[in-house]
PDB file of C-alpha atoms in Angstrom:
ATOM      1  CA  MET A   1      -0.653  -2.879 -14.699  1.00  0.00           C
ATOM      2  CA  ILE A   2       1.665  -2.478 -11.693  1.00  0.00           C
ATOM      3  CA  THR A   3       3.002   1.082 -11.733  1.00  0.00           C
ATOM      4  CA  LYS A   4       5.185   2.925  -9.227  1.00  0.00           C
ATOM      5  CA  PRO A   5       2.230   4.815  -7.703  1.00  0.00           C
ATOM      6  CA  ARG A   6       0.381   1.514  -7.179  1.00  0.00           C
ATOM      7  CA  ILE A   7       3.449  -0.131  -5.623  1.00  0.00           C
ATOM      8  CA  ALA A   8       3.725   2.851  -3.302  1.00  0.00           C
ATOM      9  CA  LEU A   9       0.040   2.529  -2.445  1.00  0.00           C
ATOM     10  CA  ILE A  10       0.432  -1.165  -1.559  1.00  0.00           C
ATOM     11  CA  THR A  11       3.450  -0.340   0.618  1.00  0.00           C
ATOM     12  CA  GLY A  12       1.439   2.313   2.419  1.00  0.00           C
ATOM     13  CA  ILE A  13      -1.451  -0.108   2.981  1.00  0.00           C
ATOM     14  CA  VAL A  14       0.764  -2.705   4.659  1.00  0.00           C
ATOM     15  CA  CYS A  15       2.533  -0.137   6.844  1.00  0.00           C
ATOM     16  CA  ILE A  16      -0.725   1.441   8.022  1.00  0.00           C
ATOM     17  CA  SER A  17      -2.430  -1.899   8.682  1.00  0.00           C
ATOM     18  CA  ILE A  18      -0.182  -2.773  11.619  1.00  0.00           C
ATOM     19  CA  PHE A  19      -0.911   0.545  13.334  1.00  0.00           C
ATOM     20  CA  PRO A  20      -4.299  -0.330  14.954  1.00  0.00           C
ATOM     21  CA  VAL A  21      -2.771  -3.451  16.504  1.00  0.00           C
ATOM     22  CA  LEU A  22       0.117  -1.445  17.983  1.00  0.00           C
ATOM     23  CA  VAL A  23      -2.248   1.187  19.401  1.00  0.00           C
ATOM     24  CA  LYS A  24      -4.596  -1.415  20.866  1.00  0.00           C
ATOM     25  CA  LEU A  25      -1.710  -2.838  22.912  1.00  0.00           C
ATOM     26  CA  ASN A  26      -2.226   0.266  25.109  1.00  0.00           C
ATOM     27  CA  TYR A  27       1.403   0.849  26.024  1.00  0.00           C
ATOM     28  CA  THR A  28       0.805   4.620  25.785  1.00  0.00           C
ATOM     29  CA  PRO A  29      -2.281   6.909  25.854  1.00  0.00           C
ATOM     30  CA  GLY A  30      -3.867   7.596  22.481  1.00  0.00           C
ATOM     31  CA  LEU A  31      -3.147  11.306  22.243  1.00  0.00           C
ATOM     32  CA  ILE A  32       0.497  11.164  23.310  1.00  0.00           C
ATOM     33  CA  SER A  33       0.972   8.174  20.997  1.00  0.00           C
ATOM     34  CA  ALA A  34      -0.165  10.367  18.091  1.00  0.00           C
ATOM     35  CA  PHE A  35       2.286  13.097  19.142  1.00  0.00           C
ATOM     36  CA  TYR A  36       5.266  10.735  19.264  1.00  0.00           C
ATOM     37  CA  ARG A  37       4.278   9.152  15.957  1.00  0.00           C
ATOM     38  CA  MET A  38       4.642  12.568  14.318  1.00  0.00           C
ATOM     39  CA  ALA A  39       7.641  13.737  16.358  1.00  0.00           C
ATOM     40  CA  ILE A  40       9.681  10.571  15.763  1.00  0.00           C
ATOM     41  CA  ALA A  41       8.989  10.683  12.031  1.00  0.00           C
ATOM     42  CA  LEU A  42       9.990  14.365  12.011  1.00  0.00           C
ATOM     43  CA  SER A  43      13.227  13.647  13.891  1.00  0.00           C
ATOM     44  CA  ILE A  44      14.199  11.214  11.122  1.00  0.00           C
ATOM     45  CA  ILE A  45      13.224  13.190   8.027  1.00  0.00           C
ATOM     46  CA  LEU A  46      14.250  16.702   9.179  1.00  0.00           C
ATOM     47  CA  PRO A  47      18.034  16.080   9.333  1.00  0.00           C
ATOM     48  CA  TYR A  48      17.831  14.485   5.879  1.00  0.00           C
ATOM     49  CA  VAL A  49      16.063  17.431   4.221  1.00  0.00           C
ATOM     50  CA  LEU A  50      18.349  19.932   5.957  1.00  0.00           C
ATOM     51  CA  PHE A  51      21.488  18.052   4.911  1.00  0.00           C
ATOM     52  CA  THR A  52      20.309  17.678   1.306  1.00  0.00           C
ATOM     53  CA  LYS A  53      18.950  21.257   1.286  1.00  0.00           C
ATOM     54  CA  GLN A  54      15.503  20.090   0.151  1.00  0.00           C
ATOM     55  CA  LEU A  55      13.567  22.092   2.726  1.00  0.00           C
ATOM     56  CA  LYS A  56      11.976  25.048   0.961  1.00  0.00           C
ATOM     57  CA  ILE A  57       9.328  27.427   2.239  1.00  0.00           C
ATOM     58  CA  PRO A  58       6.553  27.679  -0.400  1.00  0.00           C
ATOM     59  CA  ASP A  59       4.331  30.673  -1.081  1.00  0.00           C
ATOM     60  CA  LEU A  60       2.065  31.819   1.756  1.00  0.00           C
ATOM     61  CA  ARG A  61      -1.114  30.115   0.513  1.00  0.00           C
ATOM     62  CA  THR A  62       0.621  26.758  -0.035  1.00  0.00           C
ATOM     63  CA  LEU A  63       2.334  27.047   3.348  1.00  0.00           C
ATOM     64  CA  LEU A  64      -0.972  27.708   5.130  1.00  0.00           C
ATOM     65  CA  LEU A  65      -2.609  24.756   3.368  1.00  0.00           C
ATOM     66  CA  THR A  66       0.330  22.549   4.359  1.00  0.00           C
ATOM     67  CA  ILE A  67      -0.046  23.625   7.996  1.00  0.00           C
ATOM     68  CA  ILE A  68      -3.769  22.823   7.838  1.00  0.00           C
ATOM     69  CA  CYS A  69      -2.883  19.409   6.377  1.00  0.00           C
ATOM     70  CA  GLY A  70      -0.595  18.750   9.323  1.00  0.00           C
ATOM     71  CA  ILE A  71      -3.236  19.748  11.864  1.00  0.00           C
ATOM     72  CA  CYS A  72      -5.936  17.666  10.138  1.00  0.00           C
ATOM     73  CA  PHE A  73      -3.724  14.615   9.870  1.00  0.00           C
ATOM     74  CA  GLY A  74      -2.539  14.939  13.463  1.00  0.00           C
ATOM     75  CA  SER A  75      -6.173  15.229  14.573  1.00  0.00           C
ATOM     76  CA  ASP A  76      -7.068  12.202  12.453  1.00  0.00           C
ATOM     77  CA  VAL A  77      -4.419  10.023  14.117  1.00  0.00           C
ATOM     78  CA  ALA A  78      -5.261  11.292  17.611  1.00  0.00           C
ATOM     79  CA  VAL A  79      -9.000  10.574  17.424  1.00  0.00           C
ATOM     80  CA  TRP A  80      -8.367   7.275  15.611  1.00  0.00           C
ATOM     81  CA  ASN A  81      -6.042   6.189  18.427  1.00  0.00           C
ATOM     82  CA  ILE A  82      -8.707   6.981  20.996  1.00  0.00           C
ATOM     83  CA  ALA A  83     -11.378   5.203  18.925  1.00  0.00           C
ATOM     84  CA  ILE A  84      -9.194   2.078  18.740  1.00  0.00           C
ATOM     85  CA  GLN A  85      -8.546   2.044  22.486  1.00  0.00           C
ATOM     86  CA  GLU A  86     -12.173   2.773  23.385  1.00  0.00           C
ATOM     87  CA  SER A  87     -13.688   0.170  21.041  1.00  0.00           C
ATOM     88  CA  THR A  88     -11.823  -2.363  18.904  1.00  0.00           C
ATOM     89  CA  ALA A  89      -9.154  -2.120  16.243  1.00  0.00           C
ATOM     90  CA  THR A  90     -11.584  -3.755  13.796  1.00  0.00           C
ATOM     91  CA  GLN A  91     -14.534  -1.389  14.354  1.00  0.00           C
ATOM     92  CA  ALA A  92     -12.357   1.740  14.410  1.00  0.00           C
ATOM     93  CA  SER A  93     -10.624   0.710  11.177  1.00  0.00           C
ATOM     94  CA  PHE A  94     -13.888   0.079   9.339  1.00  0.00           C
ATOM     95  CA  LEU A  95     -15.491   3.331  10.549  1.00  0.00           C
ATOM     96  CA  THR A  96     -12.523   5.447   9.511  1.00  0.00           C
ATOM     97  CA  ASN A  97     -12.833   3.730   6.125  1.00  0.00           C
ATOM     98  CA  LEU A  98     -15.856   5.900   5.439  1.00  0.00           C
ATOM     99  CA  SER A  99     -13.357   8.616   4.516  1.00  0.00           C
ATOM    100  CA  PRO A 100     -13.847   7.991   0.750  1.00  0.00           C
ATOM    101  CA  VAL A 101     -17.487   8.987   1.259  1.00  0.00           C
ATOM    102  CA  TRP A 102     -16.426  12.277   2.860  1.00  0.00           C
ATOM    103  CA  VAL A 103     -13.792  12.734   0.114  1.00  0.00           C
ATOM    104  CA  GLY A 104     -16.494  12.332  -2.522  1.00  0.00           C
ATOM    105  CA  ILE A 105     -18.821  14.774  -0.789  1.00  0.00           C
ATOM    106  CA  GLY A 106     -15.973  17.278  -0.450  1.00  0.00           C
ATOM    107  CA  THR A 107     -15.142  16.795  -4.131  1.00  0.00           C
ATOM    108  CA  PHE A 108     -18.787  17.481  -5.024  1.00  0.00           C
ATOM    109  CA  PHE A 109     -18.724  20.857  -3.267  1.00  0.00           C
ATOM    110  CA  PHE A 110     -15.170  22.057  -3.886  1.00  0.00           C
ATOM    111  CA  LEU A 111     -13.417  20.157  -6.702  1.00  0.00           C
ATOM    112  CA  LYS A 112     -13.824  18.837 -10.224  1.00  0.00           C
ATOM    113  CA  PRO A 113     -14.827  16.421 -11.700  1.00  0.00           C
ATOM    114  CA  LYS A 114     -18.032  15.982  -9.694  1.00  0.00           C
ATOM    115  CA  PRO A 115     -18.926  12.541  -8.304  1.00  0.00           C
ATOM    116  CA  SER A 116     -21.124  10.409 -10.548  1.00  0.00           C
ATOM    117  CA  ILE A 117     -24.461   8.809  -9.667  1.00  0.00           C
ATOM    118  CA  ASN A 118     -22.484   5.708  -8.718  1.00  0.00           C
ATOM    119  CA  PHE A 119     -20.931   7.667  -5.863  1.00  0.00           C
ATOM    120  CA  TRP A 120     -24.317   8.409  -4.296  1.00  0.00           C
ATOM    121  CA  ILE A 121     -25.487   4.803  -4.771  1.00  0.00           C
ATOM    122  CA  GLY A 122     -22.290   3.544  -3.157  1.00  0.00           C
ATOM    123  CA  THR A 123     -22.609   6.052  -0.322  1.00  0.00           C
ATOM    124  CA  VAL A 124     -26.068   4.790   0.629  1.00  0.00           C
ATOM    125  CA  ILE A 125     -24.844   1.181   0.541  1.00  0.00           C
ATOM    126  CA  ALA A 126     -21.747   2.067   2.602  1.00  0.00           C
ATOM    127  CA  LEU A 127     -23.883   3.769   5.261  1.00  0.00           C
ATOM    128  CA  LEU A 128     -26.130   0.698   5.420  1.00  0.00           C
ATOM    129  CA  GLY A 129     -23.002  -1.389   5.870  1.00  0.00           C
ATOM    130  CA  MET A 130     -21.882   0.847   8.729  1.00  0.00           C
ATOM    131  CA  ILE A 131     -25.269   0.453  10.436  1.00  0.00           C
ATOM    132  CA  THR A 132     -25.075  -3.326  10.022  1.00  0.00           C
ATOM    133  CA  LEU A 133     -21.493  -3.386  11.325  1.00  0.00           C
ATOM    134  CA  VAL A 134     -22.217  -1.666  14.640  1.00  0.00           C
ATOM    135  CA  GLY A 135     -25.805  -2.910  15.007  1.00  0.00           C
ATOM    136  CA  PHE A 136     -29.261  -1.528  14.171  1.00  0.00           C
ATOM    137  CA  LYS A 137     -30.155  -1.309  17.865  1.00  0.00           C
ATOM    138  CA  PHE A 138     -27.130   0.899  18.389  1.00  0.00           C
ATOM    139  CA  PHE A 139     -28.494   3.465  15.930  1.00  0.00           C
ATOM    140  CA  ALA A 140     -32.125   3.095  17.034  1.00  0.00           C
ATOM    141  CA  GLN A 141     -31.157   4.073  20.586  1.00  0.00           C
ATOM    142  CA  PHE A 142     -28.668   6.757  19.443  1.00  0.00           C
ATOM    143  CA  SER A 143     -26.072   5.274  21.794  1.00  0.00           C
ATOM    144  CA  PHE A 144     -23.087   6.848  20.075  1.00  0.00           C
ATOM    145  CA  ASP A 145     -20.153   6.221  22.407  1.00  0.00           C
ATOM    146  CA  ILE A 146     -16.740   7.875  22.117  1.00  0.00           C
ATOM    147  CA  GLY A 147     -15.259   4.927  20.220  1.00  0.00           C
ATOM    148  CA  PHE A 148     -17.900   5.137  17.495  1.00  0.00           C
ATOM    149  CA  SER A 149     -17.966   8.941  17.324  1.00  0.00           C
ATOM    150  CA  PHE A 150     -14.184   9.282  17.134  1.00  0.00           C
ATOM    151  CA  GLY A 151     -14.000   6.510  14.527  1.00  0.00           C
ATOM    152  CA  LEU A 152     -16.286   8.540  12.251  1.00  0.00           C
ATOM    153  CA  LEU A 153     -14.492  11.792  13.081  1.00  0.00           C
ATOM    154  CA  SER A 154     -11.180  10.212  12.120  1.00  0.00           C
ATOM    155  CA  GLY A 155     -12.500   9.550   8.621  1.00  0.00           C
ATOM    156  CA  VAL A 156     -13.670  13.161   8.294  1.00  0.00           C
ATOM    157  CA  PHE A 157     -10.260  14.544   9.282  1.00  0.00           C
ATOM    158  CA  TYR A 158      -8.532  12.164   6.869  1.00  0.00           C
ATOM    159  CA  ALA A 159     -10.847  13.167   4.027  1.00  0.00           C
ATOM    160  CA  ILE A 160     -10.028  16.851   4.575  1.00  0.00           C
ATOM    161  CA  TYR A 161      -6.334  15.964   4.593  1.00  0.00           C
ATOM    162  CA  ILE A 162      -6.606  14.053   1.301  1.00  0.00           C
ATOM    163  CA  LEU A 163      -8.550  16.825  -0.438  1.00  0.00           C
ATOM    164  CA  ILE A 164      -6.157  19.598   0.617  1.00  0.00           C
ATOM    165  CA  SER A 165      -2.944  17.613   0.130  1.00  0.00           C
ATOM    166  CA  LYS A 166      -3.980  16.762  -3.434  1.00  0.00           C
ATOM    167  CA  GLU A 167      -3.731  20.461  -4.316  1.00  0.00           C
ATOM    168  CA  VAL A 168      -0.618  21.155  -2.223  1.00  0.00           C
ATOM    169  CA  LEU A 169       1.337  18.296  -3.808  1.00  0.00           C
ATOM    170  CA  THR A 170       0.980  19.926  -7.222  1.00  0.00           C
ATOM    171  CA  LYS A 171       3.070  22.853  -5.965  1.00  0.00           C
ATOM    172  CA  THR A 172       5.710  21.265  -3.736  1.00  0.00           C
ATOM    173  CA  SER A 173       7.754  18.087  -3.458  1.00  0.00           C
ATOM    174  CA  ILE A 174       6.627  15.113  -1.392  1.00  0.00           C
ATOM    175  CA  VAL A 175       9.574  15.318   1.010  1.00  0.00           C
ATOM    176  CA  ASN A 176       9.105  19.053   1.524  1.00  0.00           C
ATOM    177  CA  PHE A 177       5.361  18.607   2.089  1.00  0.00           C
ATOM    178  CA  MET A 178       5.902  15.749   4.554  1.00  0.00           C
ATOM    179  CA  THR A 179       8.475  17.715   6.538  1.00  0.00           C
ATOM    180  CA  LEU A 180       6.402  20.876   6.839  1.00  0.00           C
ATOM    181  CA  SER A 181       3.188  18.999   7.649  1.00  0.00           C
ATOM    182  CA  LEU A 182       5.017  16.911  10.285  1.00  0.00           C
ATOM    183  CA  ILE A 183       6.321  20.097  11.909  1.00  0.00           C
ATOM    184  CA  SER A 184       2.755  21.413  11.973  1.00  0.00           C
ATOM    185  CA  SER A 185       1.195  18.233  13.371  1.00  0.00           C
ATOM    186  CA  SER A 186       3.979  17.709  15.944  1.00  0.00           C
ATOM    187  CA  LEU A 187       3.613  21.242  17.319  1.00  0.00           C
ATOM    188  CA  PHE A 188      -0.178  21.000  17.342  1.00  0.00           C
ATOM    189  CA  LEU A 189      -0.281  17.625  19.114  1.00  0.00           C
ATOM    190  CA  GLY A 190       2.541  18.596  21.479  1.00  0.00           C
ATOM    191  CA  ILE A 191       0.734  21.753  22.631  1.00  0.00           C
ATOM    192  CA  LEU A 192      -2.570  19.859  22.917  1.00  0.00           C
ATOM    193  CA  SER A 193      -0.966  17.031  24.917  1.00  0.00           C
ATOM    194  CA  TYR A 194       0.705  19.513  27.271  1.00  0.00           C
ATOM    195  CA  ALA A 195      -2.559  21.433  27.758  1.00  0.00           C
ATOM    196  CA  LEU A 196      -4.393  18.198  28.612  1.00  0.00           C
ATOM    197  CA  ASP A 197      -1.583  17.088  30.970  1.00  0.00           C
ATOM    198  CA  GLU A 198      -0.663  13.991  28.965  1.00  0.00           C
ATOM    199  CA  PRO A 199       2.468  12.072  30.118  1.00  0.00           C
ATOM    200  CA  PHE A 200       5.490  12.592  27.858  1.00  0.00           C
ATOM    201  CA  THR A 201       7.727  10.097  29.710  1.00  0.00           C
ATOM    202  CA  GLY A 202       7.560   7.077  31.999  1.00  0.00           C
ATOM    203  CA  PHE A 203       6.854   4.437  29.339  1.00  0.00           C
ATOM    204  CA  SER A 204       8.310   0.926  29.338  1.00  0.00           C
ATOM    205  CA  ASN A 205      11.044  -0.141  26.912  1.00  0.00           C
ATOM    206  CA  ILE A 206       8.491  -2.012  24.811  1.00  0.00           C
ATOM    207  CA  GLY A 207       6.299   1.111  24.870  1.00  0.00           C
ATOM    208  CA  TRP A 208       9.119   3.251  23.431  1.00  0.00           C
ATOM    209  CA  PHE A 209       9.841   0.553  20.842  1.00  0.00           C
ATOM    210  CA  VAL A 210       6.196   0.552  19.739  1.00  0.00           C
ATOM    211  CA  LEU A 211       6.264   4.357  19.466  1.00  0.00           C
ATOM    212  CA  PHE A 212       9.408   4.172  17.304  1.00  0.00           C
ATOM    213  CA  ILE A 213       7.787   1.623  14.963  1.00  0.00           C
ATOM    214  CA  GLN A 214       4.721   3.858  14.682  1.00  0.00           C
ATOM    215  CA  GLY A 215       6.857   6.858  13.766  1.00  0.00           C
ATOM    216  CA  LEU A 216       9.232   5.109  11.355  1.00  0.00           C
ATOM    217  CA  VAL A 217       6.970   2.560   9.645  1.00  0.00           C
ATOM    218  CA  CYS A 218       3.347   3.623  10.193  1.00  0.00           C
ATOM    219  CA  GLN A 219       4.040   7.328   9.634  1.00  0.00           C
ATOM    220  CA  LEU A 220       7.207   8.078   7.683  1.00  0.00           C
ATOM    221  CA  LEU A 221       7.388   5.093   5.326  1.00  0.00           C
ATOM    222  CA  ALA A 222       3.630   4.744   4.981  1.00  0.00           C
ATOM    223  CA  TRP A 223       2.864   8.379   4.238  1.00  0.00           C
ATOM    224  CA  LEU A 224       5.797   9.010   1.959  1.00  0.00           C
ATOM    225  CA  SER A 225       4.307   6.162  -0.070  1.00  0.00           C
ATOM    226  CA  ILE A 226       0.742   7.482   0.205  1.00  0.00           C
ATOM    227  CA  SER A 227       1.801  11.037  -0.658  1.00  0.00           C
ATOM    228  CA  TYR A 228       3.610   9.762  -3.752  1.00  0.00           C
ATOM    229  CA  SER A 229       0.417   7.959  -4.783  1.00  0.00           C
ATOM    230  CA  THR A 230      -1.675  11.078  -4.089  1.00  0.00           C
ATOM    231  CA  GLN A 231       0.604  13.094  -6.350  1.00  0.00           C
ATOM    232  CA  HIS A 232       0.082  10.723  -9.285  1.00  0.00           C
ATOM    233  CA  MET A 233      -3.476   9.424  -8.755  1.00  0.00           C
ATOM    234  CA  ARG A 234      -6.941  10.871  -8.186  1.00  0.00           C
ATOM    235  CA  ALA A 235      -7.828  11.726  -4.577  1.00  0.00           C
ATOM    236  CA  THR A 236     -10.743   9.294  -4.536  1.00  0.00           C
ATOM    237  CA  ARG A 237      -8.498   6.522  -5.848  1.00  0.00           C
ATOM    238  CA  VAL A 238      -5.910   7.096  -3.158  1.00  0.00           C
ATOM    239  CA  SER A 239      -8.519   6.915  -0.407  1.00  0.00           C
ATOM    240  CA  LEU A 240      -9.305   3.410  -1.679  1.00  0.00           C
ATOM    241  CA  SER A 241      -6.149   2.358   0.196  1.00  0.00           C
ATOM    242  CA  LEU A 242      -8.140   2.390   3.424  1.00  0.00           C
ATOM    243  CA  LEU A 243     -10.352  -0.417   2.136  1.00  0.00           C
ATOM    244  CA  ALA A 244      -7.543  -2.961   2.041  1.00  0.00           C
ATOM    245  CA  GLN A 245      -6.117  -1.486   5.242  1.00  0.00           C
ATOM    246  CA  ALA A 246      -9.336  -2.228   7.138  1.00  0.00           C
ATOM    247  CA  ILE A 247      -9.439  -5.853   6.013  1.00  0.00           C
ATOM    248  CA  LEU A 248      -5.790  -6.486   6.805  1.00  0.00           C
ATOM    249  CA  ALA A 249      -6.063  -4.668  10.146  1.00  0.00           C
ATOM    250  CA  ALA A 250      -9.079  -6.797  11.106  1.00  0.00           C
ATOM    251  CA  ILE A 251      -7.181  -9.989  10.281  1.00  0.00           C
ATOM    252  CA  LEU A 252      -4.142  -8.867  12.297  1.00  0.00           C
ATOM    253  CA  ALA A 253      -6.379  -7.889  15.243  1.00  0.00           C
ATOM    254  CA  TRP A 254      -8.010 -11.314  15.135  1.00  0.00           C
ATOM    255  CA  ILE A 255      -4.617 -13.067  15.068  1.00  0.00           C
ATOM    256  CA  PHE A 256      -2.673 -10.987  17.598  1.00  0.00           C
ATOM    257  CA  LEU A 257      -5.368  -9.417  19.799  1.00  0.00           C
ATOM    258  CA  ASN A 258      -7.944 -12.228  19.759  1.00  0.00           C
ATOM    259  CA  GLU A 259     -10.633  -9.722  18.795  1.00  0.00           C
ATOM    260  CA  LEU A 260     -13.999 -11.337  18.219  1.00  0.00           C
ATOM    261  CA  ILE A 261     -15.260 -10.938  14.672  1.00  0.00           C
ATOM    262  CA  THR A 262     -18.956 -11.823  14.475  1.00  0.00           C
ATOM    263  CA  LEU A 263     -20.950 -12.777  11.396  1.00  0.00           C
ATOM    264  CA  GLN A 264     -22.803  -9.452  11.661  1.00  0.00           C
ATOM    265  CA  MET A 265     -19.511  -7.548  11.627  1.00  0.00           C
ATOM    266  CA  ILE A 266     -18.310  -9.527   8.604  1.00  0.00           C
ATOM    267  CA  LEU A 267     -21.571  -8.857   6.750  1.00  0.00           C
ATOM    268  CA  GLY A 268     -21.538  -5.171   7.671  1.00  0.00           C
ATOM    269  CA  GLY A 269     -17.900  -4.828   6.649  1.00  0.00           C
ATOM    270  CA  ILE A 270     -18.552  -6.479   3.292  1.00  0.00           C
ATOM    271  CA  ILE A 271     -21.548  -4.199   2.600  1.00  0.00           C
ATOM    272  CA  LEU A 272     -19.549  -1.120   3.661  1.00  0.00           C
ATOM    273  CA  LEU A 273     -16.584  -1.991   1.456  1.00  0.00           C
ATOM    274  CA  LEU A 274     -18.865  -2.908  -1.446  1.00  0.00           C
ATOM    275  CA  GLY A 275     -20.577   0.469  -1.203  1.00  0.00           C
ATOM    276  CA  ILE A 276     -17.280   2.322  -1.216  1.00  0.00           C
ATOM    277  CA  ARG A 277     -16.057   0.193  -4.124  1.00  0.00           C
ATOM    278  CA  ILE A 278     -19.127   1.229  -6.128  1.00  0.00           C
ATOM    279  CA  THR A 279     -18.205   4.887  -5.594  1.00  0.00           C
ATOM    280  CA  PHE A 280     -15.009   4.210  -7.568  1.00  0.00           C
ATOM    281  CA  TYR A 281     -16.791   2.517 -10.476  1.00  0.00           C
ATOM    282  CA  ASP A 282     -16.627   4.857 -13.482  1.00  0.00           C
ATOM    283  CA  LYS A 283     -19.255   3.453 -15.821  1.00  0.00           C
ATOM    284  CA  PRO A 284     -22.877   4.162 -14.861  1.00  0.00           C
ATOM    285  CA  PHE A 285     -25.042   1.214 -13.917  1.00  0.00           C
ATOM    286  CA  VAL A 286     -27.522   0.645 -16.714  1.00  0.00           C
ATOM    287  CA  LEU A 287     -30.161  -2.037 -16.646  1.00  0.00           C
ATOM    288  CA  PRO A 288     -30.022  -4.107 -19.821  1.00  0.00           C
ATOM    289  CA  MET A 289     -32.874  -3.177 -22.143  1.00  0.00           C
ATOM    290  CA  ARG A 290     -34.850  -5.898 -23.792  1.00  0.00           C
ATOM    291  CA  LYS A 291     -34.355  -6.008 -27.517  1.00  0.00           C
ATOM    292  CA  LYS A 292     -37.466  -5.475 -29.561  1.00  0.00           C
ATOM    293  CA  ALA A 293     -38.578  -8.657 -31.208  1.00  0.00           C
ATOM    294  CA  LYS A 294     -38.674  -8.480 -34.958  1.00  0.00           C
ATOM    295  CA  LEU A 295     -41.954  -9.585 -36.440  1.00  0.00           C
ATOM    296  CA  PRO A 296     -41.711 -11.886 -39.391  1.00  0.00           C
ATOM    297  CA  PRO A 297     -42.745 -10.313 -42.692  1.00  0.00           C
ATOM    298  CA  LEU A 298     -46.339 -10.845 -43.821  1.00  0.00           C
TER     299      LEU A 298
END
């Protein structure tokens, strides 16, 4: 059944899927690209919430959690950008897709209901898929480069964001949450970019256009949709959005960036996505038991 939360989830998937391709074009550095993605989205939504008087400061605990959400999400985008530019859009997208695994582990320790046995089965399969995707030799030699490491780290930051935002969105509106978290992430990334001497200007016209699309489509539209879904669906279900995002992003990277997709990558991606899909399967896997044969009467 197509419901509003599912329509919003699909919208978010499409909007996010074009992001790795835009980042891989390398018109701007990864960190400053993350800053402008947040700042541009904030510059659009802030006048709206001020004009409509929707901006409300929640209680201290909710406000602190919202600030943490902003910092985690800003960190997620920043390290994902760097992972995309240091490796490929395809690999970075699939690695960050391990976030449902981290969401499930976080749920096991901090939330209810606890993950089922299917979650742990799916986790093992997903990790095997990740190893297949990047290559067994890669893991045997422990040659974890920055692209791989930041791809994994991106998924961890996103999982923390999903887990915390699920609670925050029960106490505040989506627009209010988005505005406050964007303020938090913009300030955090702005200070970090300044401290690391990142360039804030000097980009080409096409570079500024790409930044605007990232802020308007990949951030504002996408995450208003995702936040709406998070408010009405389970956290683990929402993180399923990254599965379709990875597939679509890989296809777009192949079409527009001519990224090579090998048979090993396809196989690893399929195994990874299958494992994560199993973590969402509610009914336990039970092997069919053989029926006892009835002996004919004597």
